[in-house]
Short mmCIF file of C-alpha atoms in Angstrom, two decimals:
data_model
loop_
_atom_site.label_atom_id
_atom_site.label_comp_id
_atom_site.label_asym_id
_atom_site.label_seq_id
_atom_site.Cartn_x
_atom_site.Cartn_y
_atom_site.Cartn_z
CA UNK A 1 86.79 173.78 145.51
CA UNK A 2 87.39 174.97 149.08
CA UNK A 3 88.98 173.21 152.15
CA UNK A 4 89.79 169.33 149.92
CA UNK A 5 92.42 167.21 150.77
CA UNK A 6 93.98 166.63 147.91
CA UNK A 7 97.22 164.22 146.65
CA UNK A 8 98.68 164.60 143.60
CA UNK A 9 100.58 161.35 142.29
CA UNK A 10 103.40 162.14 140.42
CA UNK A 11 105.18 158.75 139.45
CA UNK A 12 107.26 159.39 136.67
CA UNK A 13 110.77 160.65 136.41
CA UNK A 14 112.79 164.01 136.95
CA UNK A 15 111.48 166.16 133.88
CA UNK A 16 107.34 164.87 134.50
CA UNK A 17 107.59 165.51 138.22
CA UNK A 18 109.09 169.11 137.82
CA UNK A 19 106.40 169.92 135.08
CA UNK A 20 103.68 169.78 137.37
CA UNK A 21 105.03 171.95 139.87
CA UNK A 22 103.14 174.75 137.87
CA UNK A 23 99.55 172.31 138.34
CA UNK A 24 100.48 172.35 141.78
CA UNK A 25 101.20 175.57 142.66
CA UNK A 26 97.38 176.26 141.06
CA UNK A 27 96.26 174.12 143.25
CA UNK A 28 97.81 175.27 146.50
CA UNK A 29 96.40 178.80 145.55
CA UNK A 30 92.95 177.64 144.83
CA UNK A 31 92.29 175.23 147.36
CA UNK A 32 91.94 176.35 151.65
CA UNK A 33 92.87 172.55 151.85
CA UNK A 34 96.61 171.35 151.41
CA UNK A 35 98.33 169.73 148.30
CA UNK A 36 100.10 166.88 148.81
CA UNK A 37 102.52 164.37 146.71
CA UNK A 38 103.52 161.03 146.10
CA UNK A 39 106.47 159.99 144.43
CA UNK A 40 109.18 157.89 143.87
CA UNK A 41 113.01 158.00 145.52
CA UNK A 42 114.74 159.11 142.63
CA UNK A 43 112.24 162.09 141.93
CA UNK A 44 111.54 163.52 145.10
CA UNK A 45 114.53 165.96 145.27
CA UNK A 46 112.45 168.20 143.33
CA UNK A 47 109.91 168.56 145.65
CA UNK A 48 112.20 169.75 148.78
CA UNK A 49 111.42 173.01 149.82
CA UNK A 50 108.30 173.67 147.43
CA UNK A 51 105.87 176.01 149.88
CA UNK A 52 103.12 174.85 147.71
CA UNK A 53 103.45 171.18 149.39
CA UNK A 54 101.90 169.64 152.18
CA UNK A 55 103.68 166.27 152.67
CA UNK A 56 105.56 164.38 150.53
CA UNK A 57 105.18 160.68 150.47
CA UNK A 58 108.26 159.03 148.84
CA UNK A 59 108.05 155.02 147.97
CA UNK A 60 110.82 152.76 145.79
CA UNK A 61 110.44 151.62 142.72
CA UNK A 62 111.92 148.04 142.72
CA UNK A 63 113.75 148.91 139.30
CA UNK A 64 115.95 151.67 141.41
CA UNK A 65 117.00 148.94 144.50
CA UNK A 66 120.56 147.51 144.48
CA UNK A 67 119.52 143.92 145.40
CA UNK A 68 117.26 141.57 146.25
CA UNK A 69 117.40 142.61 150.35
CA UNK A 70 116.90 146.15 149.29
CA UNK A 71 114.28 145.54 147.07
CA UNK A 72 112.38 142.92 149.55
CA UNK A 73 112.52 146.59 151.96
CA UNK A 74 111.56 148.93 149.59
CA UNK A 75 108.21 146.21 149.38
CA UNK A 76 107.49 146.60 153.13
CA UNK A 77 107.99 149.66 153.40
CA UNK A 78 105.26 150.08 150.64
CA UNK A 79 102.92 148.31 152.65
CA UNK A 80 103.45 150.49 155.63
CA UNK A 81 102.86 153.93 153.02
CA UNK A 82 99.28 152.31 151.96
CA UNK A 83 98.53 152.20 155.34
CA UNK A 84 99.51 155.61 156.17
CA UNK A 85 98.11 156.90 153.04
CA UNK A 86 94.94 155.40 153.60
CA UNK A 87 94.61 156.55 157.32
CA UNK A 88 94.62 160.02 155.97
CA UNK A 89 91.66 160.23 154.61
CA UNK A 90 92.17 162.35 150.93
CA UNK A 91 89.18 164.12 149.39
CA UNK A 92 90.62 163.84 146.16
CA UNK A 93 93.29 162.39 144.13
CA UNK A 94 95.18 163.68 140.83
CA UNK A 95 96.83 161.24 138.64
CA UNK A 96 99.71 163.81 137.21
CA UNK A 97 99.82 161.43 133.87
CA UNK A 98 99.08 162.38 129.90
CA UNK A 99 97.35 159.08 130.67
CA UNK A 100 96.08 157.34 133.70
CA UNK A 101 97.92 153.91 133.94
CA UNK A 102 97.06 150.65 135.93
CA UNK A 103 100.02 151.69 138.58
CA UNK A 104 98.83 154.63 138.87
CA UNK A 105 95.20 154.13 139.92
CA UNK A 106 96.61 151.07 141.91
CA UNK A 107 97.99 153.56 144.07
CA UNK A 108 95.09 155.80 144.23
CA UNK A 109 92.40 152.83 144.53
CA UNK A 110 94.37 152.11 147.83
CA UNK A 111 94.02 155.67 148.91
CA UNK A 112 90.53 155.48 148.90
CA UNK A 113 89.88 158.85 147.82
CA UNK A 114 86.50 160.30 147.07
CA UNK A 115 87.08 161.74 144.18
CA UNK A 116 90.00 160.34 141.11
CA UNK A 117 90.72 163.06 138.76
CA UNK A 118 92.71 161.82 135.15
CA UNK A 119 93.20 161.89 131.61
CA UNK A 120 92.07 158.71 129.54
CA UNK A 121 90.60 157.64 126.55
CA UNK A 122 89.25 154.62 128.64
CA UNK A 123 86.92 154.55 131.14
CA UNK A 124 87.46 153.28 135.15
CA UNK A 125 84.37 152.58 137.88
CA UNK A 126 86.93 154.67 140.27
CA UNK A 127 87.89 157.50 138.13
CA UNK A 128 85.03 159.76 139.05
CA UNK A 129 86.53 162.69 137.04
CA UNK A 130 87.91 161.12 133.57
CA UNK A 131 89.54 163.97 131.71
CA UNK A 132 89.87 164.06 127.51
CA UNK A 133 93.23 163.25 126.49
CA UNK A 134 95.29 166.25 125.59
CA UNK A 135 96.02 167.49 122.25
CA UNK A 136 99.20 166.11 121.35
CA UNK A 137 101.23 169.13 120.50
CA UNK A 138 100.63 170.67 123.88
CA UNK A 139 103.71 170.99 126.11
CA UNK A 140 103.64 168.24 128.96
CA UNK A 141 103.24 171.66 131.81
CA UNK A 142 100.23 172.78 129.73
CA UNK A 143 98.67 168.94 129.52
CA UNK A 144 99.75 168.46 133.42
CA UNK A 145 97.75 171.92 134.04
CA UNK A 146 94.33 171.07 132.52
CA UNK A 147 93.79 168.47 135.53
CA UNK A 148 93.15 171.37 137.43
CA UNK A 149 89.96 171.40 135.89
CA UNK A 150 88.93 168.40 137.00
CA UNK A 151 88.81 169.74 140.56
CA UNK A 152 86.97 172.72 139.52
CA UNK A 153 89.78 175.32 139.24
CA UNK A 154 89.80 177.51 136.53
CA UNK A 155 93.56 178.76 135.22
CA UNK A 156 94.86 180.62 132.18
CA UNK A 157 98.18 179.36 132.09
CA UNK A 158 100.96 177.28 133.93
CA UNK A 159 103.22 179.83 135.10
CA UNK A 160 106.95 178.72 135.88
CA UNK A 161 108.46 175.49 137.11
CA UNK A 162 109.08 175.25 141.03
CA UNK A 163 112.33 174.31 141.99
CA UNK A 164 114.19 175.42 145.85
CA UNK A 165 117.85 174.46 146.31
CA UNK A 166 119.21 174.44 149.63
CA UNK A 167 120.74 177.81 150.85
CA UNK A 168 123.67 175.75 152.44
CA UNK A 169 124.45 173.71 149.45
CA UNK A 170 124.36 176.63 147.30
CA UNK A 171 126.78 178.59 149.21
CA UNK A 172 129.03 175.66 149.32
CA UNK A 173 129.36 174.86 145.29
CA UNK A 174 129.68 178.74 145.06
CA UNK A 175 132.94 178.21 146.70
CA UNK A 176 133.59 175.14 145.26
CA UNK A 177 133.52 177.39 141.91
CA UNK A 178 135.69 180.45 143.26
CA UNK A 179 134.10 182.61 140.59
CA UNK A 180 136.43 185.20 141.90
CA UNK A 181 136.66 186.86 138.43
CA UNK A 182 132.53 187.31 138.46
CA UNK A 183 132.69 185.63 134.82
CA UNK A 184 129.95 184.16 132.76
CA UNK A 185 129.21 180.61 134.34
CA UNK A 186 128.18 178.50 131.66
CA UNK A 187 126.89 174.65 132.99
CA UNK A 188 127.66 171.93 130.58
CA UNK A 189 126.18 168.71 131.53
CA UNK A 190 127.34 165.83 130.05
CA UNK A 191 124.99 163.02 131.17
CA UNK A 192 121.85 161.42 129.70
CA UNK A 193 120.01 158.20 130.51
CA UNK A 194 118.67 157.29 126.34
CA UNK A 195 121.61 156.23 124.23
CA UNK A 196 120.36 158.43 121.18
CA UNK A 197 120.90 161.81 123.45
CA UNK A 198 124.15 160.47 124.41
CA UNK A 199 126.33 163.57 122.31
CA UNK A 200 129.75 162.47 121.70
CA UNK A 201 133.32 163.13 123.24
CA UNK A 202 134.85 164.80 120.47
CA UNK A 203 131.83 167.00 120.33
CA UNK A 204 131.71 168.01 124.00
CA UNK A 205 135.53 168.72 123.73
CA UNK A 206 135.07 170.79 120.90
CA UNK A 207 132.25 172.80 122.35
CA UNK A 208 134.56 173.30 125.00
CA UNK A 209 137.58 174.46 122.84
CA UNK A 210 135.66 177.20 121.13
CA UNK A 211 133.67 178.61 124.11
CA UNK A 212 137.54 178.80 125.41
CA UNK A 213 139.04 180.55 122.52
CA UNK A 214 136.34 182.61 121.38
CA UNK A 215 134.65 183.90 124.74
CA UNK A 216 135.71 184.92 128.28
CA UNK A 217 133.12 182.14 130.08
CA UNK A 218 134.18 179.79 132.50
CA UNK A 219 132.76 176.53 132.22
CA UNK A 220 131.39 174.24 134.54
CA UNK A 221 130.86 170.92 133.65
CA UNK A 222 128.49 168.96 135.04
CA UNK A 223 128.05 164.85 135.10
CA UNK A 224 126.09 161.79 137.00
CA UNK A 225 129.12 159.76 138.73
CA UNK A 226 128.53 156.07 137.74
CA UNK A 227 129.18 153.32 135.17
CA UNK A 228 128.12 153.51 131.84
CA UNK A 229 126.45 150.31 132.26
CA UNK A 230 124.17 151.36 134.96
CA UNK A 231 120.72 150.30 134.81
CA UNK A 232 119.00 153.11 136.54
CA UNK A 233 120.79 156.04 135.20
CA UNK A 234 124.20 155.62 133.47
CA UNK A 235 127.01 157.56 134.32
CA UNK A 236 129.72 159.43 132.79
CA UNK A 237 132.97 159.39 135.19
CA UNK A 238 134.94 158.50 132.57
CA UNK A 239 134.17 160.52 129.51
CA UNK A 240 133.82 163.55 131.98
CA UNK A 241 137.84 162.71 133.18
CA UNK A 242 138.31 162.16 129.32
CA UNK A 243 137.09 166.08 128.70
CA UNK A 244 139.08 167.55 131.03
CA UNK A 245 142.60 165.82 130.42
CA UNK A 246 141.38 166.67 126.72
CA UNK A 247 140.91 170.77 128.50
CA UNK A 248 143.38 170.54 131.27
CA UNK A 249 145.00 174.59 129.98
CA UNK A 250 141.10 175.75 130.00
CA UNK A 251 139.20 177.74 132.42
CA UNK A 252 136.73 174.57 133.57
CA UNK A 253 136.11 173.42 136.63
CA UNK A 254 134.45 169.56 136.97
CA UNK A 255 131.50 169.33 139.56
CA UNK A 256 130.11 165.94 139.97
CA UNK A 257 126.73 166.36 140.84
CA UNK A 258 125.93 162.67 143.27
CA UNK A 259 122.35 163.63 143.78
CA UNK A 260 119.57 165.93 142.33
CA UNK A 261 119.87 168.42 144.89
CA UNK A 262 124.01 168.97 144.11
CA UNK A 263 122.55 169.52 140.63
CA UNK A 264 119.93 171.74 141.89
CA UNK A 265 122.69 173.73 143.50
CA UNK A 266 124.90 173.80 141.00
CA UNK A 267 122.65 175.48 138.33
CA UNK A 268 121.85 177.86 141.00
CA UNK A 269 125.27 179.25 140.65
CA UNK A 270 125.52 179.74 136.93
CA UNK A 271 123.77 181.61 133.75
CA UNK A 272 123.72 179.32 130.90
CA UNK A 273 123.43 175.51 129.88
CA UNK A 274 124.05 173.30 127.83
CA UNK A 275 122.30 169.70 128.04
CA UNK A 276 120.70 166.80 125.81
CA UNK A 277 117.20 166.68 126.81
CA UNK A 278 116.34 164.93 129.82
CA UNK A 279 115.72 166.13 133.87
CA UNK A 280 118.66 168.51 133.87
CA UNK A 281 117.32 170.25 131.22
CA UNK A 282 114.01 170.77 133.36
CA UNK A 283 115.96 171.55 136.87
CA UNK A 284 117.84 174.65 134.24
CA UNK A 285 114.80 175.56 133.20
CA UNK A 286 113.21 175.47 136.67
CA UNK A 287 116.28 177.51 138.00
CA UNK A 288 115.82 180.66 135.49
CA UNK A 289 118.27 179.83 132.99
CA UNK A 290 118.91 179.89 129.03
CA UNK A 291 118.96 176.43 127.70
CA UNK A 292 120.49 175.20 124.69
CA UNK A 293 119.04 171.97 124.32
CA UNK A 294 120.03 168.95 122.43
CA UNK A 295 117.15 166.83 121.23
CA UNK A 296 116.95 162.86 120.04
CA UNK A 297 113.78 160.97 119.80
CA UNK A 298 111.83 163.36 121.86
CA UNK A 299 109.32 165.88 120.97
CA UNK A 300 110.79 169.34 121.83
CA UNK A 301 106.97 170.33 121.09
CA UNK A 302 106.20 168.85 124.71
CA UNK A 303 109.56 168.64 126.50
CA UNK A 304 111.34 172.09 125.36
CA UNK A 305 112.61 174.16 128.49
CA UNK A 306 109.22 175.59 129.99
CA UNK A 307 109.62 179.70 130.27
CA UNK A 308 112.81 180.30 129.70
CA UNK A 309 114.58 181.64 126.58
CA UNK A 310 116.24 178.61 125.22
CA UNK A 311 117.96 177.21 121.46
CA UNK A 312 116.21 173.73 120.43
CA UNK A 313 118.46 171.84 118.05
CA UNK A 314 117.02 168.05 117.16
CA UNK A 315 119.92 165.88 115.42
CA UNK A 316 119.26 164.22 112.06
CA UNK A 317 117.70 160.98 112.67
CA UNK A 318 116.57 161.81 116.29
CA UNK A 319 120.09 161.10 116.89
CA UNK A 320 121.88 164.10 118.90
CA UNK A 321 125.19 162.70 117.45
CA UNK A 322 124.71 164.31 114.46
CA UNK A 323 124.51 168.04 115.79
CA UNK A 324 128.36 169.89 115.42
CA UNK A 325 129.79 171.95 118.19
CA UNK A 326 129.74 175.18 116.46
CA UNK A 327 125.53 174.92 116.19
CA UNK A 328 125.82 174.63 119.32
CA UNK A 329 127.98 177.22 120.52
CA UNK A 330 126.65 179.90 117.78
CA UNK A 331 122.96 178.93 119.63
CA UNK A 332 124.59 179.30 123.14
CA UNK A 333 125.82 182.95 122.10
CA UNK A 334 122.27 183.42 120.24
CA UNK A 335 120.91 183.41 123.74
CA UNK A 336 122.76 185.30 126.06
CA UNK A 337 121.97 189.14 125.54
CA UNK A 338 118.51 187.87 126.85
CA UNK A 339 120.18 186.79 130.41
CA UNK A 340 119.24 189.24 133.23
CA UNK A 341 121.48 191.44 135.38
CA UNK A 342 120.47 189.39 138.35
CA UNK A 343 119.49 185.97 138.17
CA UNK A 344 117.97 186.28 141.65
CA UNK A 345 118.49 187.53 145.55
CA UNK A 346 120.51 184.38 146.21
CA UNK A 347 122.59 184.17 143.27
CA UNK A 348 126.22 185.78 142.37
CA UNK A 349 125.96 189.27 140.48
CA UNK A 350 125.89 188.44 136.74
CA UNK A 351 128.78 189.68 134.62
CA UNK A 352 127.03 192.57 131.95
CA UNK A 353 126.40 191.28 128.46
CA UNK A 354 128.57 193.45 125.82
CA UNK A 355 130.58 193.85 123.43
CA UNK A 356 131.62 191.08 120.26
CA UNK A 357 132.06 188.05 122.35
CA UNK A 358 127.98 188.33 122.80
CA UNK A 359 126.90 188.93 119.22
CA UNK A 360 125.71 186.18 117.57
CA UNK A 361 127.53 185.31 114.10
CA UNK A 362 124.72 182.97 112.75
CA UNK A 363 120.80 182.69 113.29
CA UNK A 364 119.21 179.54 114.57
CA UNK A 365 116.13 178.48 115.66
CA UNK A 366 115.04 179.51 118.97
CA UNK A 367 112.00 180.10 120.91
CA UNK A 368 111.68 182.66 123.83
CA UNK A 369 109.87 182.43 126.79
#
């Protein structure tokens, strides 16, 4: 496969679209053609700055518009992307799914491709390249990876997940943090979008408490600004003012983080998280760091933090609730002596790992890189 056009479509939300990046990246390396993506509003953030990348085309899903103007907009200007998508002519399309789906190949069917690479149990007269669905306990990076196959490119493994913060916005929540001190950064991030991954108050305060009392970190705590009661992705402006009245003699600082790249930047800045499962958990991963991650009805199998030394802990009855604060801190300490001295060219000096606040008092489960 020399000199195609290709365009990957990558439809789904935060966590899917960053788990390709590794698929793409193959792609961009094997191909004299370029890679290109389309993708929704809300997801595209994670595409800015990616070298592997051609052009990104960005539509709206109608579920994400405010109102019925905005949502009449977002239709035409869907119907001026088909025409610009079809103008260009693609050798090949990539349907970046465990699963092809009817929106999916809607989108590709207008693109007029020669070739429609995908994974399905079912076959389609316009899927010229229909791929055998996965094995089930594969991580979603690994299943994502194997469509390289169907445009004859042969790869051992998905290497890391492609993320690129912007320099400028970096630099700016650096000083936003005043890390004057140099101290252990650790990102807390409150937010989640399913009500079972939703951990507590009490439990985030806690947390809090003890990495206080019992460590020298700083903490930085991280939240989507909103209403609980928002459709597209709730938000936590209250439980996050909650935390730190509830911490107000602590060493935290409170970043809101309005838009994927703030959180991108953010995590750039720090050495550690904490999250539920969900897209921030992918954007820590993507940005080098230890994850302890907090698990509900999802399969940590196929959504655990891709390359990157990281604590899984799944709460009785899928429900994250039911994890304590001190299995959560004792798997955040687990982790540490594996953070590097440098994090990257960009990024603060990291603090050295020593001494008792970094031993670990209790083993849990956790799976390296």
């Amino acid at each position: 496969m020399k000199n195609k056009k290709i365009l990957v479509i990558c439809r789904d939300n935060i966590g899917d679209s960053l788990l390709a990046t590794p698929l793409i990246k193959q792609l961009s390396r094997s191909n004299e053609g370029r890679i290109d993506i389309l993708t929704n509003s809300y997801a595209s953030p994670i595409f800015d700055g990616n070298p592997y990348i051609g052009k990104v085309w960005i539509y709206s899903k109608t579920k994400h518009c405010q109102n019925r103007f905005s949502a009449l907009k977002s239709l035409w200007d869907r119907a001026r992307l088909c025409l610009a998508l079809n103008r260009e002519k693609y050798d090949c399309v990539v349907i970046a799914k465990s699963l092809w789906d009817k929106h999916s190949l809607k989108w590709a069917k207008i693109i007029r491709a020669k070739e429609i690479v995908a994974f399905g149990n079912d076959r389609h007269p316009r899927i010229t390249r229909l791929l055998p669905v996965q094995d089930s306990k594969l991580h979603v990076a690994e299943v994502f990876f194997n469509l390289a196959k169907g445009v004859y490119v042969d790869a051992m493994e998905p290497e890391e997940l492609d993320i690129y913060p912007k320099t400028e916005l970096v630099d700016h929540y650096r000083r936003v943090i005043n890390n004057k001190d140099n101290q252990m950064l650790i990102a807390i991030q409150i937010s989640s979008r399913k009500q079972c991954q939703r951990w507590p108050l009490e439990s985030f305060i806690s947390l809090v408490k003890k990495i206080a009392d019992r460590t020298s970190f700083r903490i930085v705590l991280l939240w989507s600004p909103g209403e609980e009661s928002s459709l597209t992705h709730p938000g936590d402006n209250i439980k996050a003012e909650m935390i730190t009245s509830a911490c107000k003699d602590i060493n935290l600082t409170p970043v809101y983080t309005d838009s994927l790249e703030d959180l991108k930047a953010v995590l750039a800045n720090c050495h550690a998280m904490v999250s539920s499962d969900g897209g921030a958990v992918h954007i820590g991963a993507a940005t080098g760091l230890p994850v302890v991650a907090m698990y509900g009805n999802s399969d940590p199998a196929n959504w655990h933090p891709w390359k990157v030394p990281h604590c899984i802990l799944q709460g009785i009855d899928n429900n994250v609730s039911n994890i304590t604060s001190e299995q959560v801190f004792k798997s955040l300490i687990s982790l540490l002596p594996a953070i590097p001295e440098q994090k990257n060219d960009n990024s603060p000096e990291r603090q050295s790992l020593s001494g008792p606040d970094f031993m670990a008092t209790e083993k849990f489960q956790r799976s390296g890189v």
